[in-house]
Every structure is written in structure tokens, then in C-alpha cells.
mmCIF file of C-alpha atoms in Angstrom:
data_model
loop_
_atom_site.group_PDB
_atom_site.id
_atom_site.type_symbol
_atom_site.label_atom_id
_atom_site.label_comp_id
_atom_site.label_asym_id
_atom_site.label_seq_id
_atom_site.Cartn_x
_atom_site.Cartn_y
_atom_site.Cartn_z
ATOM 1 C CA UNK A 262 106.076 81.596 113.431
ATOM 2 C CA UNK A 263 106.910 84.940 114.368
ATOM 3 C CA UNK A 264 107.705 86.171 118.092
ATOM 4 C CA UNK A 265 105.141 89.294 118.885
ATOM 5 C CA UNK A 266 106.737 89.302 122.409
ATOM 6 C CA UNK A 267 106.094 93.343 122.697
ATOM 7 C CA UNK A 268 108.769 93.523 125.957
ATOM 8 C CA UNK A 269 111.403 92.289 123.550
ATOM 9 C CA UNK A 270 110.464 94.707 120.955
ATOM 10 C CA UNK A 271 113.522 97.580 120.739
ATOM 11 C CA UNK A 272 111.349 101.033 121.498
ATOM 12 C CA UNK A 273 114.332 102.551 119.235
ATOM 13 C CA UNK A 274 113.833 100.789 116.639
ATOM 14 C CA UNK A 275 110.022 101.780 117.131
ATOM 15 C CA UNK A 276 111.185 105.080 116.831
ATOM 16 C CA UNK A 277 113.136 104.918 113.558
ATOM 17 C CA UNK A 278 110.590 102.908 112.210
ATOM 18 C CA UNK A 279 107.971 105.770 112.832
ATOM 19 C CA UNK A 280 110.169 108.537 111.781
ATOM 20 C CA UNK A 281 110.905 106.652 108.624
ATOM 21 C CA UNK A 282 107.426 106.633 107.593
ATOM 22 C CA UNK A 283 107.084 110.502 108.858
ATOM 23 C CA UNK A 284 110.085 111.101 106.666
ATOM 24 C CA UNK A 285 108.125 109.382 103.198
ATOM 25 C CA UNK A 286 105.231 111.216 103.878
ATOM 26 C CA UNK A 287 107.081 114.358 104.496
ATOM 27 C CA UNK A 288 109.109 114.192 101.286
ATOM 28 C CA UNK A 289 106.416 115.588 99.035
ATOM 29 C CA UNK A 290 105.793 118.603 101.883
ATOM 30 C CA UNK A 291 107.227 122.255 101.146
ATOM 31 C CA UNK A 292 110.538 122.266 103.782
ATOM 32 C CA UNK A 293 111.891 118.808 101.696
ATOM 33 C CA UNK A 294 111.185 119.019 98.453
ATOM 34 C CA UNK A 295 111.875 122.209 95.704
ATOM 35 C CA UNK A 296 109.807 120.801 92.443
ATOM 36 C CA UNK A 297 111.762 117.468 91.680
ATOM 37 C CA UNK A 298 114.744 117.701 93.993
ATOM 38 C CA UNK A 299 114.130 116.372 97.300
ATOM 39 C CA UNK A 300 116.826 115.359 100.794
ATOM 40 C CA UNK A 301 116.342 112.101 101.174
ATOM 41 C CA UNK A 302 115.937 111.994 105.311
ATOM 42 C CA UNK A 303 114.570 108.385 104.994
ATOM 43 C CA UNK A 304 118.000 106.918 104.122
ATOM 44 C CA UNK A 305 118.923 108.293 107.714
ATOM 45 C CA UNK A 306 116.144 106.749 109.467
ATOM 46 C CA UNK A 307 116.615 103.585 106.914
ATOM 47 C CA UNK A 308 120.501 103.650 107.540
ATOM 48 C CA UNK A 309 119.922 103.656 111.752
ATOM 49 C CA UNK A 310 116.523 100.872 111.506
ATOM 50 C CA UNK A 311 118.899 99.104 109.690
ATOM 51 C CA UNK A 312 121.989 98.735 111.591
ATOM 52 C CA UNK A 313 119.660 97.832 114.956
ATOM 53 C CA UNK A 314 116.851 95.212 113.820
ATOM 54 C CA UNK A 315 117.200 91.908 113.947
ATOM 55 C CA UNK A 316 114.558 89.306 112.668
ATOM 56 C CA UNK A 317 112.253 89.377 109.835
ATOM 57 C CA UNK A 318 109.770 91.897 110.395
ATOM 58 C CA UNK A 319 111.810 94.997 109.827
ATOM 59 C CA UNK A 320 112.504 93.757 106.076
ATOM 60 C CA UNK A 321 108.843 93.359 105.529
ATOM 61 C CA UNK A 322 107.816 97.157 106.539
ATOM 62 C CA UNK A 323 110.523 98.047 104.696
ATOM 63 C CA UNK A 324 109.483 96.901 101.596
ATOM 64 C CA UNK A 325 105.863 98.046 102.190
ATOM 65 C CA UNK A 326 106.885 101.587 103.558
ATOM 66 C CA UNK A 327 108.393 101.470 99.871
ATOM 67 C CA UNK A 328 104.795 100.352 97.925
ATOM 68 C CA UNK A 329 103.641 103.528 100.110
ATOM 69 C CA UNK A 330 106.291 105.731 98.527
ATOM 70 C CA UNK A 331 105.476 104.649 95.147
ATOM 71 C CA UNK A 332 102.232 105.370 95.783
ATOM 72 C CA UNK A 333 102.627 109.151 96.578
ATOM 73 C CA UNK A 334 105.281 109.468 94.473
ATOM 74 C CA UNK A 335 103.478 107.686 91.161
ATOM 75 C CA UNK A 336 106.318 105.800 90.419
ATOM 76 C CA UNK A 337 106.984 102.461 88.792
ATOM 77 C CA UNK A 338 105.859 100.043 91.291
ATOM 78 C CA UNK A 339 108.343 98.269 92.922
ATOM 79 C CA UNK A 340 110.839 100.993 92.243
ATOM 80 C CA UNK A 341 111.268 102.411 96.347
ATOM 81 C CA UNK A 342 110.670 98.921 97.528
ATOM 82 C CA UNK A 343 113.766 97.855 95.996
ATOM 83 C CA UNK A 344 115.409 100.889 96.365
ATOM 84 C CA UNK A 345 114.818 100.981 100.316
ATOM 85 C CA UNK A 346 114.843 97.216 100.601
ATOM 86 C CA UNK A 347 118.185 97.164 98.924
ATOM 87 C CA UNK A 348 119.464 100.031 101.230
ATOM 88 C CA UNK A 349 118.304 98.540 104.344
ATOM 89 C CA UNK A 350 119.773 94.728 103.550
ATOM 90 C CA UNK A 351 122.751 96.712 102.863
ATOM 91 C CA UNK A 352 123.122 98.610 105.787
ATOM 92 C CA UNK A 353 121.748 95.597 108.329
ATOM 93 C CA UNK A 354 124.748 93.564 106.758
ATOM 94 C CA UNK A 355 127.575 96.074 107.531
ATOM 95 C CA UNK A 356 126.212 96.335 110.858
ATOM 96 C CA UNK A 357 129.064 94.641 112.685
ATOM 97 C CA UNK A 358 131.804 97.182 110.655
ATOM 98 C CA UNK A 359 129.744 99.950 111.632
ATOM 99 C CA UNK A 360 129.592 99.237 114.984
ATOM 100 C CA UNK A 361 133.167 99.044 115.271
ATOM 101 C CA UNK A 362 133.607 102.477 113.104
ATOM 102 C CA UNK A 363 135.546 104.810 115.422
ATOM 103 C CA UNK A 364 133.742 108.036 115.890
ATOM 104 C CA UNK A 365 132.105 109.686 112.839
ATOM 105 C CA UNK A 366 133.476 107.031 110.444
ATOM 106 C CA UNK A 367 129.968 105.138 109.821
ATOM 107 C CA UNK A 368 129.248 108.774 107.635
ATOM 108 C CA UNK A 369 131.665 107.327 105.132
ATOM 109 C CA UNK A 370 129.808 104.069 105.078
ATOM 110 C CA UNK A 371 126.465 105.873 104.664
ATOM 111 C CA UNK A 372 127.323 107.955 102.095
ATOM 112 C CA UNK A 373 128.395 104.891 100.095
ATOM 113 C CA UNK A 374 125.121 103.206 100.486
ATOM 114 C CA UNK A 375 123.631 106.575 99.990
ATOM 115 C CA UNK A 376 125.603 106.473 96.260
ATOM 116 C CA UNK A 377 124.653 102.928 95.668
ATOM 117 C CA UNK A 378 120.652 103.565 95.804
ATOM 118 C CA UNK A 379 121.063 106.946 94.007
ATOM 119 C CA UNK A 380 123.185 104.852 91.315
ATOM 120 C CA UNK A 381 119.698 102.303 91.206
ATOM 121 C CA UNK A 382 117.294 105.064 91.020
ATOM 122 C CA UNK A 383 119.222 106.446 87.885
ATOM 123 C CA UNK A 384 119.753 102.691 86.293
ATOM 124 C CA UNK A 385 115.560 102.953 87.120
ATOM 125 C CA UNK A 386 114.903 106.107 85.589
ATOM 126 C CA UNK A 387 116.970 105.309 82.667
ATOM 127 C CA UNK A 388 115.383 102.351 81.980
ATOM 128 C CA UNK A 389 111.436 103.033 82.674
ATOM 129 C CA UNK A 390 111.333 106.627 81.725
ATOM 130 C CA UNK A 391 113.953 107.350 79.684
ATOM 131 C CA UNK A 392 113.400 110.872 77.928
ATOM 132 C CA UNK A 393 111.198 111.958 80.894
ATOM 133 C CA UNK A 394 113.774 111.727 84.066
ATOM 134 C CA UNK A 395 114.513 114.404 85.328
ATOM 135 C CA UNK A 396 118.455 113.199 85.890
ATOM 136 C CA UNK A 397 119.544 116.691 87.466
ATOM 137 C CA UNK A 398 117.132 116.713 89.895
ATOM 138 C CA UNK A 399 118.082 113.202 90.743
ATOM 139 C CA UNK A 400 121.931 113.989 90.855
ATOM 140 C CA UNK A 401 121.181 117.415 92.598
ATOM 141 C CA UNK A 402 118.481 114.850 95.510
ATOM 142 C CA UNK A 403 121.817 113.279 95.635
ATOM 143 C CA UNK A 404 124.566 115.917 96.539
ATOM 144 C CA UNK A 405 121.907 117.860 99.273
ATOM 145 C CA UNK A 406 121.573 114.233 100.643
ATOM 146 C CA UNK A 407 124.809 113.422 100.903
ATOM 147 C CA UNK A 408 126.098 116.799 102.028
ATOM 148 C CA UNK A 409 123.282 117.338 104.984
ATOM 149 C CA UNK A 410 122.271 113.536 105.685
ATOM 150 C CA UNK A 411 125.683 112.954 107.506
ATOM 151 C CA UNK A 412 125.730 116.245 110.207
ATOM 152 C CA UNK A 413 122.094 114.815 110.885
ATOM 153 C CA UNK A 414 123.740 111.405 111.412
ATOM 154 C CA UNK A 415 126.419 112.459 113.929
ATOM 155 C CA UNK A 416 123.443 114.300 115.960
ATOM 156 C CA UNK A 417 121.178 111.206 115.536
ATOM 157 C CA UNK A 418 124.352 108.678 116.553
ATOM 158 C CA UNK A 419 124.950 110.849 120.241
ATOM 159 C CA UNK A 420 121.435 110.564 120.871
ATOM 160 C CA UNK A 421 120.875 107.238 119.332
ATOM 161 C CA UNK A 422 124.036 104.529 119.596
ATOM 162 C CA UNK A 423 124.741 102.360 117.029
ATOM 163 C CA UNK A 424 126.270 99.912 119.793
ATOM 164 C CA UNK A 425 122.744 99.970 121.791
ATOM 165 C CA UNK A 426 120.986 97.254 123.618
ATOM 166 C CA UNK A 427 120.171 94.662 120.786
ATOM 167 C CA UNK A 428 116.533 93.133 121.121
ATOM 168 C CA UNK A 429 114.126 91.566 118.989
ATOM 169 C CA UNK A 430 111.033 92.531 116.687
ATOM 170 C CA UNK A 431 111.175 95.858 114.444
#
């Protein structure tokens, strides 16, 4: 059913996989997060995963990297896995316009996708916890995401190339 070939496994995508977990675990730790505003370095990881797997077992930790957000975050469940799930579908189907991006031009697309899961968190907390969200820490997550995410992005794409060696697995 599923092809566990481990010398066809990308080791990058190993790596963004692992530093997207590192990244949900880290959001709740002093250096990310101030109270209820947070940078959300997981899109990054997310945005990169994205653009490289191929198959069906990247979608899958996906989705359960997001039941362990919700987890540490208390949210509604299902809230990150659709969030991130939604994010990474989004990102894995641009991946042939973002590989042809000249230069620094896949930012623009990032920060779109960036604005699209923002936009579904706030349709979220709207609808589950209406007088409780905290809506300008959500909008303020947003603008330190979208203004330090993308300087991260253009380091991460030098060391890291969009246009890598395409394999299997993660």
C-alpha cells in the first residue's frame, strides 16, 4: 500500500518535517510567544515540507502534527489540523508556480497562504469562541509572521532549494 523504501525517502524533507514539529512545540516557549501573540515559524517549515513531498504520508503527519497543536494549545479540536492541513494542500499545489518564481518571489506566495490560514483561524475564533478571542493578538500573530517569516524564507531557500532533487516518502 504504501512504499517505506527509506533510500527514496528525501532527508530534506526529514528535516522540515522535524523542525516543523520543533517549531509547534516551541510556540508556547518564552523566545516565540508574548502572552497570546505568537510568530508562526511552522508556516515556514509547513510552506518548504509542502512545496517538496510527494505521496501521501506527508498529508497524514500533517494533520496529526495539528491534533498535537491542539493539544498544547487547548483548542477546538480539529482547529490546527485544518488550519495546517489546509496550508500545506495549498502550498503542495502551487508547487510548480513556485518553483518557477524568480528569486525571492515565492515570499509573495507565502505571505498569501500565510493570510489565508490567519483569515480561517479568525472565521474559527469567531465562530467557537466568540466573546473570548483574543482577535488582536491574532491580527498582531499575523503581522510579526508575515513581516519576519519571509527574511527567514530567503535564508531557508539558499540553504534549502525549492527546485531540489524530488524523491519519495515524507
Amino acid at each position: 500500500m504504501f512504499n517505506f523504501n527509506i533510500s527514496r525517502i528525501d532527508p530534506y524533507n526529514f528535516l522540515l518535517a522535524s523542525l516543523f514539529v520543533l517549531s509547534i512545540m516551541a510556540s508556547k516557549g518564552v523566545f516565540v510567544s508574548m502572552g497570546r501573540v505568537e510568530i508562526g515559524f511552522y508556516f515556514l517549515f509547513l510552506f518548504f515540507w509542502g512545496i517538496r513531498s510527494e505521496g501521501i504520508l506527508g498529508p497524514m503527519l500533517v494533520f496529526l502534527f495539528g491534533l498535537i497543536q491542539d493539544a498544547l494549545t487547548g483548542s477546538a479540536l480539529g482547529t490546527w489540523p485544518l488550519v495546517f492541513s489546509l496550508f500545506f494542500a495549498l502550498s503542495s499545489s502551487q508547487k510548480q508556480i513556485i518553483r518557477q518564481a524568480k528569486g525571492g518571489a515565492f515570499v509573495f506566495i507565502f505571505l498569501i497562504l500565510v493570510g489565508i490560514s490567519y483569515g480561517l483561524m479568525l472565521i474559527i475564533c469567531v465562530l467557537f469562541y466568540r466573546g473570548e478571542a483574543d482577535l488582536w493578538g491574532l491580527f498582531l500573530s499575523f503581522s510579526l509572521t508575515a513581516m519576519s517569516i519571509p527574511f527567514l524564507g530567503l535564508l531557508m531557500q539558499r540553504v534549502l532549494p525549492i527546485d531540489g532533487d524530488k524523491r519519495e516518502g515524507l
